[in-house]
GROMACS .gro file of C-alpha atoms in nm:
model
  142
    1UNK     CA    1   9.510   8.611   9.946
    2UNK     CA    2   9.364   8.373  10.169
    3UNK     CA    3   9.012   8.428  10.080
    4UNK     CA    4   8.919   8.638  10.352
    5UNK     CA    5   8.728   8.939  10.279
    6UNK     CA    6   8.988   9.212  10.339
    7UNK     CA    7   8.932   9.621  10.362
    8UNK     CA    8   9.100   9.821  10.081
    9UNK     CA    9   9.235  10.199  10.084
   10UNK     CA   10   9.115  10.425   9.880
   11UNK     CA   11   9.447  10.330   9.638
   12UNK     CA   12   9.292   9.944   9.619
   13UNK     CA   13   9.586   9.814   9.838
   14UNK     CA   14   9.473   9.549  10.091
   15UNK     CA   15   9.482   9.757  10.470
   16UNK     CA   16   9.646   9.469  10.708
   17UNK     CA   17   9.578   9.386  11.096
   18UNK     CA   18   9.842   9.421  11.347
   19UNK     CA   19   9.845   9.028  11.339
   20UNK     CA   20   9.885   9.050  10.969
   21UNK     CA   21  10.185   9.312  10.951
   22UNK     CA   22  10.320   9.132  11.270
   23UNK     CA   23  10.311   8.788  11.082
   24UNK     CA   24  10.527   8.981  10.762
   25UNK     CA   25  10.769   9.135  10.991
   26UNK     CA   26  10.832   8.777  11.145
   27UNK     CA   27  10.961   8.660  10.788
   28UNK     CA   28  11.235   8.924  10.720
   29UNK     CA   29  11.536   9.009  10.954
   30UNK     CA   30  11.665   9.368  10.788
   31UNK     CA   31  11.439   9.683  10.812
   32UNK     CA   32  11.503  10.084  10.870
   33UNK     CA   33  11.453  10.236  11.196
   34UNK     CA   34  11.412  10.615  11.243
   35UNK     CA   35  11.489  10.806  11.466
   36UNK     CA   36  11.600  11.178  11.551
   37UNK     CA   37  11.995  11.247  11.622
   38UNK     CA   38  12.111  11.575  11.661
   39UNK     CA   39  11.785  11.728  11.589
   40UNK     CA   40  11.780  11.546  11.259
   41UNK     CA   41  11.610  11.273  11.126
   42UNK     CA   42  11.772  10.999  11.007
   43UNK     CA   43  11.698  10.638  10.912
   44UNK     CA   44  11.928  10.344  10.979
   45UNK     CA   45  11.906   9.968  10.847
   46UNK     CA   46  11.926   9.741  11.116
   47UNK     CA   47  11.854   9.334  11.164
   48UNK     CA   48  11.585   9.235  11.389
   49UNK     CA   49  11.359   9.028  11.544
   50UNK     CA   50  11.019   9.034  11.668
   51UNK     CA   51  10.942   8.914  12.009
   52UNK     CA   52  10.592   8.890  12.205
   53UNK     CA   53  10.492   9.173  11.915
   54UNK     CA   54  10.766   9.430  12.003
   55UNK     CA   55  11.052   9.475  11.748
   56UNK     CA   56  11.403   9.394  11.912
   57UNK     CA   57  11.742   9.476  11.777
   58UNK     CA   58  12.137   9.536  11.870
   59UNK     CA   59  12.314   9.859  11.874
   60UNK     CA   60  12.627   9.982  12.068
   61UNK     CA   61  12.791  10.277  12.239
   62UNK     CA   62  12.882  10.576  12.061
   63UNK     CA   63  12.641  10.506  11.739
   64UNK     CA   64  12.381  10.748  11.652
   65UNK     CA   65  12.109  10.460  11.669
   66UNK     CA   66  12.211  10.429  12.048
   67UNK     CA   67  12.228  10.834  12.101
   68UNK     CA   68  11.863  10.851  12.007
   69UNK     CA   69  11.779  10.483  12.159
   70UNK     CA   70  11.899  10.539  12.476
   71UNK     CA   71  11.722  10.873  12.462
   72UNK     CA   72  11.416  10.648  12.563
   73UNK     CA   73  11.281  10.805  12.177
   74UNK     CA   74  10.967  10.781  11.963
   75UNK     CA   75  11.098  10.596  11.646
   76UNK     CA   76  10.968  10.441  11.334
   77UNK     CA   77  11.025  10.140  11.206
   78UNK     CA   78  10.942  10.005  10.836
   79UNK     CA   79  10.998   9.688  10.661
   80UNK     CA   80  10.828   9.596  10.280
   81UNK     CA   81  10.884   9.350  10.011
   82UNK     CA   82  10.855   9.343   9.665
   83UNK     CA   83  10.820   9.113   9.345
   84UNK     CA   84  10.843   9.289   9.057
   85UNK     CA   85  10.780   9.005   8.817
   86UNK     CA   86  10.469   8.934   8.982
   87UNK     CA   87  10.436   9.279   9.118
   88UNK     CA   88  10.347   9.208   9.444
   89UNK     CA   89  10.449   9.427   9.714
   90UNK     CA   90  10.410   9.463  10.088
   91UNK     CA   91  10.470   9.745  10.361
   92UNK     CA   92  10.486   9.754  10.748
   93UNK     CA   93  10.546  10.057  10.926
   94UNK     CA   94  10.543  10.144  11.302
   95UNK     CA   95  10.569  10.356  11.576
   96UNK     CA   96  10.676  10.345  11.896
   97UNK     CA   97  10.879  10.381  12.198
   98UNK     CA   98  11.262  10.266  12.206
   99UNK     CA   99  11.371  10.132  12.531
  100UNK     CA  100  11.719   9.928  12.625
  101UNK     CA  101  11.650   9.595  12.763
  102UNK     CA  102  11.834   9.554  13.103
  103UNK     CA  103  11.629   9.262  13.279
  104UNK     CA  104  11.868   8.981  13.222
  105UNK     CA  105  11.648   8.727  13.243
  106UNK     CA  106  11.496   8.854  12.886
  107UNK     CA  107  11.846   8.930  12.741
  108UNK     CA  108  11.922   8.526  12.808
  109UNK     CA  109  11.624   8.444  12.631
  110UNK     CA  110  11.641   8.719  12.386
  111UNK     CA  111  12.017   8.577  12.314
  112UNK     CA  112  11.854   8.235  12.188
  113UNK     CA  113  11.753   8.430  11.903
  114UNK     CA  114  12.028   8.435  11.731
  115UNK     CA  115  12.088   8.827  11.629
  116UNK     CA  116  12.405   8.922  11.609
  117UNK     CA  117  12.553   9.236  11.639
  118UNK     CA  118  12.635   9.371  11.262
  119UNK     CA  119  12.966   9.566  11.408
  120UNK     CA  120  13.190   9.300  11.440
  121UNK     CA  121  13.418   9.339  11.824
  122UNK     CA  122  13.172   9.625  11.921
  123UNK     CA  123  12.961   9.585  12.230
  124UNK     CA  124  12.618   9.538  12.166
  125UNK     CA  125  12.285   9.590  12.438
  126UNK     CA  126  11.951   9.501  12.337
  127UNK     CA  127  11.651   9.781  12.255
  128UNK     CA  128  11.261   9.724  12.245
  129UNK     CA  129  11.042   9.924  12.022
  130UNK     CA  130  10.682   9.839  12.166
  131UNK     CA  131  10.462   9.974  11.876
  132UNK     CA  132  10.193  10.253  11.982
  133UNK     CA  133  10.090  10.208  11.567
  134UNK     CA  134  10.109   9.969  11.359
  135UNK     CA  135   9.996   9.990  10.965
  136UNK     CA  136  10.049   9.773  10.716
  137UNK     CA  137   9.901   9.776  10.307
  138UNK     CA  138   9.947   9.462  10.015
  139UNK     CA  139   9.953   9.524   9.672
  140UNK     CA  140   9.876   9.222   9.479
  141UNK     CA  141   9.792   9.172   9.111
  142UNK     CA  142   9.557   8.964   9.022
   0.00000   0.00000   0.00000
C-alpha cells in the first residue's frame, strides 16, 4: 500500500478508485470479456489495451465476440492477479458499452499500440468498451 488511507468492504479487501483499477488494468494485456451470444452468456479471453480509460481490443467477422460486439452490447469485462506465496490478489471488473471503432484517424493511432490480432490471417476491426462501472477490490496480507 502506498500509505494512503484506503476504504475497506465489509470482507477487509481494499475498495479501489476508477484511477486505481484503471492504473492495474494498464499493467496486464489478457482479460475475459462477457458478453451475450445467442441468448447466452458467455465469457471470452481476449488481449487488450486501455486507451483514454476505455478498454480496446481486436476481434473479427464471424466470431461470437464480434456477433455480440457489433450488436452495439452491454458487456463485462474483468481482469485480477494473484500471488499466492504472498497471497496478494487483485480484481477489476467493468461494465459497459461495446462499440467498433471506425474513425480512422483513432484506428492509426490505436495501431501504434501494438495489439495484434490473436487469429493469425483473420481480419481484425477495433471495439471500445467505455465503462458505465468500474469496481475494483485488493487483498493484501500484511
Amino acid at each position: 500500500m502506498d500509505g494512503n488511507t484506503h476504504n475497506l468492504d465489509r470482507y477487509g479487501l481494499e475498495v479501489l478508485n476508477s484511477d486505481e483499477c484503471l492504473s492495474l488494468l494498464e499493467t496486464r494485456s489478457v482479460g475475459r470479456i462477457a458478453v451475450f451470444g445467442f441468448a447466452n452468456p458467455m465469457i471470452v479471453p481476449i488481449n487488450y489495451a486501455v486507451d483514454h480509460h476505455t478498454i480496446v481490443f481486436r476481434t473479427g467477422p464471424g466470431t461470437k465476440l464480434w456477433e455480440s460486439a457489433t450488436q452495439d452490447s452491454r458487456v463485462a469485462f474483468e481482469v485480477d492477479e494473484l500471488d499466492e506465496n504472498e497471497m496478494e490478489a487483485w480484481s477489476v471488473s467493468l461494465t459497459g458499452r461495446a462499440e467498433r471503432i471506425t474513425d480512422q484517424g483513432v484506428i492509426a493511432r490505436l495501431e501504434g499500440l501494438g495489439l495484434r490480432n490473436w487469429v493469425k490471417g483473420a481480419e481484425a476491426f477495433w471495439f471500445r468498451v467505455t465503462p458505465s462501472i468500474i469496481e475494483g477490490r485488493r487483498l493484501v496480507q500484511k
